mmCIF file of C-alpha atoms in Angstrom:
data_model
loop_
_atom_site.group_PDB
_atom_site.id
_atom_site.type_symbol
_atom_site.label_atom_id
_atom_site.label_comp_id
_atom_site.label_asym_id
_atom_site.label_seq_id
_atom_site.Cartn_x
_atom_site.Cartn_y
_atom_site.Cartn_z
ATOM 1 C CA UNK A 1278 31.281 61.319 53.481
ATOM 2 C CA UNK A 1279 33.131 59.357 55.909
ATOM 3 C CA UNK A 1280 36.617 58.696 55.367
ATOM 4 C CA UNK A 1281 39.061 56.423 56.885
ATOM 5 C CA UNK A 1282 42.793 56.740 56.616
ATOM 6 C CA UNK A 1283 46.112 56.553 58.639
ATOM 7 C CA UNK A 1284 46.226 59.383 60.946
ATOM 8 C CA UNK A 1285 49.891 61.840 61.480
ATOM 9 C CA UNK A 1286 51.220 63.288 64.164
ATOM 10 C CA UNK A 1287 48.878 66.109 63.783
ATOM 11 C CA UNK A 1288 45.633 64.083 64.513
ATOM 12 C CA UNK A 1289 47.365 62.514 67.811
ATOM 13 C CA UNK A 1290 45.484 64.897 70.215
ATOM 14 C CA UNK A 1291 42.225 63.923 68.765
ATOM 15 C CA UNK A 1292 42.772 60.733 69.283
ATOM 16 C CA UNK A 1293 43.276 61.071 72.576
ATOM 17 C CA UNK A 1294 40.275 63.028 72.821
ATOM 18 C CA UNK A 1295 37.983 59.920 71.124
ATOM 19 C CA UNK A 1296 39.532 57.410 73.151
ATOM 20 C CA UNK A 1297 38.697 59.148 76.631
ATOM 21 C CA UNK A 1298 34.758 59.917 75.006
ATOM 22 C CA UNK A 1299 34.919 55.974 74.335
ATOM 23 C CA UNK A 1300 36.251 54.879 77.453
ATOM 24 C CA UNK A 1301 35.355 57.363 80.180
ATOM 25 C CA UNK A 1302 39.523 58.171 80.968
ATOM 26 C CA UNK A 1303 40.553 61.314 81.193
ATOM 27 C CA UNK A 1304 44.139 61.109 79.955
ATOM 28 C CA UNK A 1305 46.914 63.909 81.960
ATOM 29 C CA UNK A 1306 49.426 65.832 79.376
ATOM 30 C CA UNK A 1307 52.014 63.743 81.213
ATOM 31 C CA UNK A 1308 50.411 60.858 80.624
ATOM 32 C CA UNK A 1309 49.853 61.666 76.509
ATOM 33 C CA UNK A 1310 53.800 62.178 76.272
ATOM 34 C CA UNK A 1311 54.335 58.587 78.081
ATOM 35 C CA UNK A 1312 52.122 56.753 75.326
ATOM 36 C CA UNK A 1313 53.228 58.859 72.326
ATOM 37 C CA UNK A 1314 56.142 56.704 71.988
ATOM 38 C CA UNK A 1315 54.348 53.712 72.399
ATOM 39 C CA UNK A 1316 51.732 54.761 69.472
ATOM 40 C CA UNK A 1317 53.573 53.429 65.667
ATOM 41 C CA UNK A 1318 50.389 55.656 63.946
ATOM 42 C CA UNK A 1319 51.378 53.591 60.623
ATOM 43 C CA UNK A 1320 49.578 50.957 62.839
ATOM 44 C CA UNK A 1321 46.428 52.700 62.985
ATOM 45 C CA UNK A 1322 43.074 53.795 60.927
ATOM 46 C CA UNK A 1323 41.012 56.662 61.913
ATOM 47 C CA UNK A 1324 37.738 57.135 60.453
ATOM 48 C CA UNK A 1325 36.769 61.221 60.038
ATOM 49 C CA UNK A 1326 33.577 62.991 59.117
ATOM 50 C CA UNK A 1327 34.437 66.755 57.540
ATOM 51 C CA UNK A 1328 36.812 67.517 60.502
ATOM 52 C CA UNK A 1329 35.352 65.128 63.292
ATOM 53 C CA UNK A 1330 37.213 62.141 64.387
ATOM 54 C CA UNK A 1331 34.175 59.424 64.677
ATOM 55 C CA UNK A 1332 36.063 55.889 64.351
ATOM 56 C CA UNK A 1333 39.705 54.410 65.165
ATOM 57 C CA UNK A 1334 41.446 51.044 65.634
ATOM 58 C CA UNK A 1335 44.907 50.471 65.794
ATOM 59 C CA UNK A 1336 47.317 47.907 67.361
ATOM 60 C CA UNK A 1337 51.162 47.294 68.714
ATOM 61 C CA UNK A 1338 53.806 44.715 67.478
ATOM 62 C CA UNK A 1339 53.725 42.194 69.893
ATOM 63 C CA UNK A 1340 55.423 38.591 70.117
ATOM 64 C CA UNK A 1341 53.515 35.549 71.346
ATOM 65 C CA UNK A 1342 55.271 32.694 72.930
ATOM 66 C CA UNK A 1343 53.754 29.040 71.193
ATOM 67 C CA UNK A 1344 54.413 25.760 73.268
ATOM 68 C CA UNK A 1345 57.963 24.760 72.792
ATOM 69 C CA UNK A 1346 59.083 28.278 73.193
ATOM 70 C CA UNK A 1347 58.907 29.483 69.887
ATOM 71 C CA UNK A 1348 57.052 33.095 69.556
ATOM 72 C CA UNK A 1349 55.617 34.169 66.450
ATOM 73 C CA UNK A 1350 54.637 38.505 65.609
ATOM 74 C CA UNK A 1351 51.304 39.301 67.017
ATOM 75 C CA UNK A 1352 49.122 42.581 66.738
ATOM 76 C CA UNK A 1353 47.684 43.850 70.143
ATOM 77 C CA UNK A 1354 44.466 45.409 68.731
ATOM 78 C CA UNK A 1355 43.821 48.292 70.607
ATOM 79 C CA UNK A 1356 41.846 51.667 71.074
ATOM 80 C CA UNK A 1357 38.795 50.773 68.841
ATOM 81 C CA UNK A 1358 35.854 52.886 69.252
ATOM 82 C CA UNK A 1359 33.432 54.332 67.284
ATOM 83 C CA UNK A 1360 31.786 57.504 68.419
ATOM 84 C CA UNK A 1361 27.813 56.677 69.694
ATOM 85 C CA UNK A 1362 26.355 59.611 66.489
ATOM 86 C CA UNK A 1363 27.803 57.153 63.937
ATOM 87 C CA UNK A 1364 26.710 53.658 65.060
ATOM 88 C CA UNK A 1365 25.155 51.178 63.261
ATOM 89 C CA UNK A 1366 26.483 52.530 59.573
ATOM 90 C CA UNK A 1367 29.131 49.400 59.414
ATOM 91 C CA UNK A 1368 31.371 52.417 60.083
ATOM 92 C CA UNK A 1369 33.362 49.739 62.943
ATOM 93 C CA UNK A 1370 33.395 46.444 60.171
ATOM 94 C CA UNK A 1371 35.071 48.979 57.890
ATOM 95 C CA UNK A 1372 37.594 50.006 60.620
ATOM 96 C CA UNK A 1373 38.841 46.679 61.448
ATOM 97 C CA UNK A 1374 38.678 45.375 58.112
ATOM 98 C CA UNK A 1375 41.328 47.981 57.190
ATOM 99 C CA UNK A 1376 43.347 47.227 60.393
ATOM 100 C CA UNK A 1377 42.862 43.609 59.683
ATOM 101 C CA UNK A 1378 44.179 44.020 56.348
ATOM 102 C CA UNK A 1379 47.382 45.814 57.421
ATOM 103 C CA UNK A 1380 48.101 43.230 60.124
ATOM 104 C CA UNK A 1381 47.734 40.743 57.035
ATOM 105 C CA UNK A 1382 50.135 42.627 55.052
ATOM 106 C CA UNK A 1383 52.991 42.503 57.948
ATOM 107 C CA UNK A 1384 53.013 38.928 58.290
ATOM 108 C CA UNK A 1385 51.725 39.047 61.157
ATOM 109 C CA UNK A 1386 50.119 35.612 61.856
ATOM 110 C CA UNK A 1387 47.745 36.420 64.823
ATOM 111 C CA UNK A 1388 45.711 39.643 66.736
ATOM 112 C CA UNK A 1389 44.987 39.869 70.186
ATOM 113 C CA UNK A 1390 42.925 41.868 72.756
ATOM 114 C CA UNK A 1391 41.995 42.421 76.068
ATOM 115 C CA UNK A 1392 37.907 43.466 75.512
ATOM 116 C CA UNK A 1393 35.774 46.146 76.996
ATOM 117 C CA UNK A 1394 33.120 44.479 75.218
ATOM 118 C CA UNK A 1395 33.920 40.766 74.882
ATOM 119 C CA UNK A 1396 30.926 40.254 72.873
ATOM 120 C CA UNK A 1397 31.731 42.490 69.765
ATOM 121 C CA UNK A 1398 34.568 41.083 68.647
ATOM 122 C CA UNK A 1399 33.783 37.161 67.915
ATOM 123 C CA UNK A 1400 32.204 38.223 64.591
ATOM 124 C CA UNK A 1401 35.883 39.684 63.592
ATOM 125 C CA UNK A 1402 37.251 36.346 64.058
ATOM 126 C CA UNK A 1403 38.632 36.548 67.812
ATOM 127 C CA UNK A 1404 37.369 33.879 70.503
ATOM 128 C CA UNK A 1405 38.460 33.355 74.038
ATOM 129 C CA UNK A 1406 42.208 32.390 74.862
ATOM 130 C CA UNK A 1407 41.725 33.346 78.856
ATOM 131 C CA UNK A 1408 40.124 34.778 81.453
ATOM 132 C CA UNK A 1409 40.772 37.354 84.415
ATOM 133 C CA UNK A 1410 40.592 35.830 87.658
ATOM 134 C CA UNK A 1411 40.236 38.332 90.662
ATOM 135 C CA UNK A 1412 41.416 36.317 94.079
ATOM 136 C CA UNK A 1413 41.398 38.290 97.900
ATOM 137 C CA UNK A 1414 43.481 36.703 100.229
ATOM 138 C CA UNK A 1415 43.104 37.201 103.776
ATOM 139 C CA UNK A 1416 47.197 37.229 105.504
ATOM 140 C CA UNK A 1417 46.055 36.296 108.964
ATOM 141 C CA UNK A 1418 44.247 33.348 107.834
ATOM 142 C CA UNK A 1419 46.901 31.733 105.371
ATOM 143 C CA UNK A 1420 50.499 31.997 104.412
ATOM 144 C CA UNK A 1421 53.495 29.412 102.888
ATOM 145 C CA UNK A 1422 54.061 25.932 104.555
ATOM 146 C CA UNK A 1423 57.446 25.961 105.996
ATOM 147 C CA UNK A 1424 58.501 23.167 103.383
ATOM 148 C CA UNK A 1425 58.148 26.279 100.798
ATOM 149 C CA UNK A 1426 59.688 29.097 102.771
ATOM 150 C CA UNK A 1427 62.900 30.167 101.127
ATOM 151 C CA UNK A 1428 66.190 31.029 102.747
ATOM 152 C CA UNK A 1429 66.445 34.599 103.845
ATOM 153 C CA UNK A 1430 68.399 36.820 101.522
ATOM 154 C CA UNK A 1431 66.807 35.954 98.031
ATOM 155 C CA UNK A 1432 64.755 38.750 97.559
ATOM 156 C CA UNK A 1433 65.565 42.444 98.116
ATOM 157 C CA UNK A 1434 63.200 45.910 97.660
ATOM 158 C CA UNK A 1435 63.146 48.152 94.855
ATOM 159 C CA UNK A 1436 61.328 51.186 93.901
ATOM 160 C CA UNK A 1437 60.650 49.636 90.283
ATOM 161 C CA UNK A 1438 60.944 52.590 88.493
ATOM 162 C CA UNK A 1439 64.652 52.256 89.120
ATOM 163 C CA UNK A 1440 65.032 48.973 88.004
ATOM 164 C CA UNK A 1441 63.384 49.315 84.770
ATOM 165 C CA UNK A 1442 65.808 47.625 82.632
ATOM 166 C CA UNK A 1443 66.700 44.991 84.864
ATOM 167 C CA UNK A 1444 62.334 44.008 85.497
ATOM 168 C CA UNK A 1445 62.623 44.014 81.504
ATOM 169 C CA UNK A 1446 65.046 41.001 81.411
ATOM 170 C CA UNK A 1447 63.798 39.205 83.690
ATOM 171 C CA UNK A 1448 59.998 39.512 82.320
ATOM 172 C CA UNK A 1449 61.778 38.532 78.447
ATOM 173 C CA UNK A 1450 62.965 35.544 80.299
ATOM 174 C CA UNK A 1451 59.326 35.264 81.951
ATOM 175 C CA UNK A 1452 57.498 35.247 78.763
ATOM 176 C CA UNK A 1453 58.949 33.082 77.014
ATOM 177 C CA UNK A 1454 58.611 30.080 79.075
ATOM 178 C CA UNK A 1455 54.505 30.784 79.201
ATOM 179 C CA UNK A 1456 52.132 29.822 76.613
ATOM 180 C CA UNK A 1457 50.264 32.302 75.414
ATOM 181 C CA UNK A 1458 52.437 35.248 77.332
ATOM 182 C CA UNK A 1459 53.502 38.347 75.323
ATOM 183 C CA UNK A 1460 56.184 40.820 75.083
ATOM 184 C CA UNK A 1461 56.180 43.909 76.870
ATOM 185 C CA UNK A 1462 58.887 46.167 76.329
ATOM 186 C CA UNK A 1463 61.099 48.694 78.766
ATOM 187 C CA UNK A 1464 58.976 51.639 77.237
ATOM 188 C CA UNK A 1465 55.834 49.610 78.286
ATOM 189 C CA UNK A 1466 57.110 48.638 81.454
ATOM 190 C CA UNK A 1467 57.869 52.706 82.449
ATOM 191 C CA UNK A 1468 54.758 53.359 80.953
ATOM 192 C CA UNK A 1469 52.575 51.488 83.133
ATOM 193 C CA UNK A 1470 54.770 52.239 86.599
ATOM 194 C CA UNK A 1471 54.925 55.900 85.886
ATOM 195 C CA UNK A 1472 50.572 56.135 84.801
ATOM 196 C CA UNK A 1473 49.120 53.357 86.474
ATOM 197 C CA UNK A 1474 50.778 52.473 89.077
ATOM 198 C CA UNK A 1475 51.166 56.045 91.583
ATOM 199 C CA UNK A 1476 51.940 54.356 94.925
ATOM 200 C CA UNK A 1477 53.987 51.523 93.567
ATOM 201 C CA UNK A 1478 56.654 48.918 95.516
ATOM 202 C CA UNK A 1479 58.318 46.057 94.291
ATOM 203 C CA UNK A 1480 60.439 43.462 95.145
ATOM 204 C CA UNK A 1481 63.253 41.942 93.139
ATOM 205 C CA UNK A 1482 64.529 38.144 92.780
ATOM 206 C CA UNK A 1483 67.609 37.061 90.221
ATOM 207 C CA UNK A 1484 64.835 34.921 88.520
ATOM 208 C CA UNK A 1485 61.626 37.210 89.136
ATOM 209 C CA UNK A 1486 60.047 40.132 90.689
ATOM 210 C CA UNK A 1487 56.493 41.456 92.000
ATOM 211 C CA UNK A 1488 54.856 45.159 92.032
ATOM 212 C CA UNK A 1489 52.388 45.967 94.190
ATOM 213 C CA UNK A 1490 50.337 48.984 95.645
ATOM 214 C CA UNK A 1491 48.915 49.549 99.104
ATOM 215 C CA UNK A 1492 45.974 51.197 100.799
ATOM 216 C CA UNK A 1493 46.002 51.988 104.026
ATOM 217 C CA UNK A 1494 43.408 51.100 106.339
ATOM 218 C CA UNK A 1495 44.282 51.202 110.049
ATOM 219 C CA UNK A 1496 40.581 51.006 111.585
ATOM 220 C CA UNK A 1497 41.024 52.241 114.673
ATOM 221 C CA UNK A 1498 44.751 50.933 114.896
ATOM 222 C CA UNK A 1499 43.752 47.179 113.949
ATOM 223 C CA UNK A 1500 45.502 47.419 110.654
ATOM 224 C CA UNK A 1501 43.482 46.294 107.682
ATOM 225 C CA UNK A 1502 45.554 47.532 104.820
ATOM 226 C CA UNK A 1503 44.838 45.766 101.321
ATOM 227 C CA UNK A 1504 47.991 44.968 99.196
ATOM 228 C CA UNK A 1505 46.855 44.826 95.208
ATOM 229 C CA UNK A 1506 49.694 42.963 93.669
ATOM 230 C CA UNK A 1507 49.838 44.160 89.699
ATOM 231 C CA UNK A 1508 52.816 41.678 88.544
ATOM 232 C CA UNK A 1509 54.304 38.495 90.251
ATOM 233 C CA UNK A 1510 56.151 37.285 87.834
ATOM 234 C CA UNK A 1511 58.537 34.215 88.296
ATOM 235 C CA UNK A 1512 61.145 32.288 85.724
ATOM 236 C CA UNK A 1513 62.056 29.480 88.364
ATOM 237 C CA UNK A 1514 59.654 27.817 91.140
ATOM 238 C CA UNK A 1515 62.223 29.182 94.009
ATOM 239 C CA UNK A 1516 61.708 32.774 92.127
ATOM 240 C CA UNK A 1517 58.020 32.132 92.844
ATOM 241 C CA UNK A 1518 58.349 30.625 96.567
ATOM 242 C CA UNK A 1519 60.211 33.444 97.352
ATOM 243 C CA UNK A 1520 58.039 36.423 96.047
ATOM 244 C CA UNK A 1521 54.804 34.869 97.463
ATOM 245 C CA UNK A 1522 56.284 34.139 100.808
ATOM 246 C CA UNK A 1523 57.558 38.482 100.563
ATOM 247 C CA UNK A 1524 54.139 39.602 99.953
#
């Protein structure tokens, strides 16, 4: 008989274990003790069979900004899987109709998620509300016009890891000027730098900042290194100028 329930802190290892089988991860012990305090397991429903974990949802307190600037609480639905011996029993509906139900019972007026699998969700009531755009830009072909280059001096390096609690202002600031943006906070931010993020740089503006990573490339001396920026994130158009014209 299947059960589903809210797991403790003694099922948090197997967790981890079913989210890397659903996902294909492999999750570091350094990287379990950054997302343990991240992980509210009130938040979540596992779903065991005798003493296997086969099913889980669960999701974070979020805030989403509304036009006008008001934000409302949102649920960022998150590690659902169900493990491939137990598809197709309903075992999943069951799963989010239980994590549905405690969103429900927060007040929490809206759930979110970024999908591995866009198309399984739209029967649980979630649609579309953006897309991921992937854009290469080639720096010897293009760069500002000199109309938007910004005086010298407005922008300074960082190792962003350092500046943890100042990124975290300026991204509160950030988000709630965007539609549709949500919160992130300074045990998010670390998170991501310190797991995601290995070869990091930033940059730092009083109204923005931007994170990137780069691979070197130096074919034969003819440089051809790719920068992957992760964040650019900008409260006032000079903020924005500024960062683009830096990286």
């Amino acid at each position: 008989m299947i059960e589903i329930r809210t797991p403790t802190p003694d099922d948090l290892e197997a967790m981890f274990r079913r989210d890397e089988d659903a996902f294909g991860d492999t999750v570091t012990p350094e990287q379990r003790d950054r997302w343990r305090p991240l992980l509210d397991l009130d938040r979540f429903r596992m779903a065991t069979d005798g003493s296997d974990l086969v099913g889980l949802a669960g999701s974070f307190a979020l805030e989403l900004t509304l036009p006008g600037g008001a934000t409302v609480p949102m649920a960022g639905t998150t590690w659902v899987s169900v493990a491939a011996t137990h598809r197709r029993r309903g075992l999943l509906r069951r799963l989010m109709g239980e994590l549905h139900a405690d969103i429900a019972a927060r007040g929490e007026p809206v759930a979110g998620l970024q999908a591995s699998e866009a198309a399984i969700y739209e029967r649980f009531g979630y649609g579309a509300a953006t897309r991921w755009r992937h854009v290469e830009i080639d720096r010897r072909r293009v760069g500002l016009a000199d109309r938007f280059r910004p005086e010298p001096g407005s922008v300074r390096l960082i190792d962003p890891v350092d500046e943890i609690d100042r990124l975290s202002e300026i991204y509160d600031r950030y988000r709630r000027l965007r539609v549709g943006e949500v919160s992130r906070s300074s045990a998010w931010t670390e998170m991501r730098l310190r797991a995601d993020l290995a070869n990091h740089r930033g940059a730092v503006h009083a109204d923005g900042f931007a994170i990137w990573s780069i691979t070197a490339d130096w074919n034969d001396f003819d440089a051809r290194h790719e920068l992957r920026l992760h964040d650019l994130v900008a409260c006032t158009p000079e903020a924005h100028a500024a960062l683009w014209d830096l990286v």
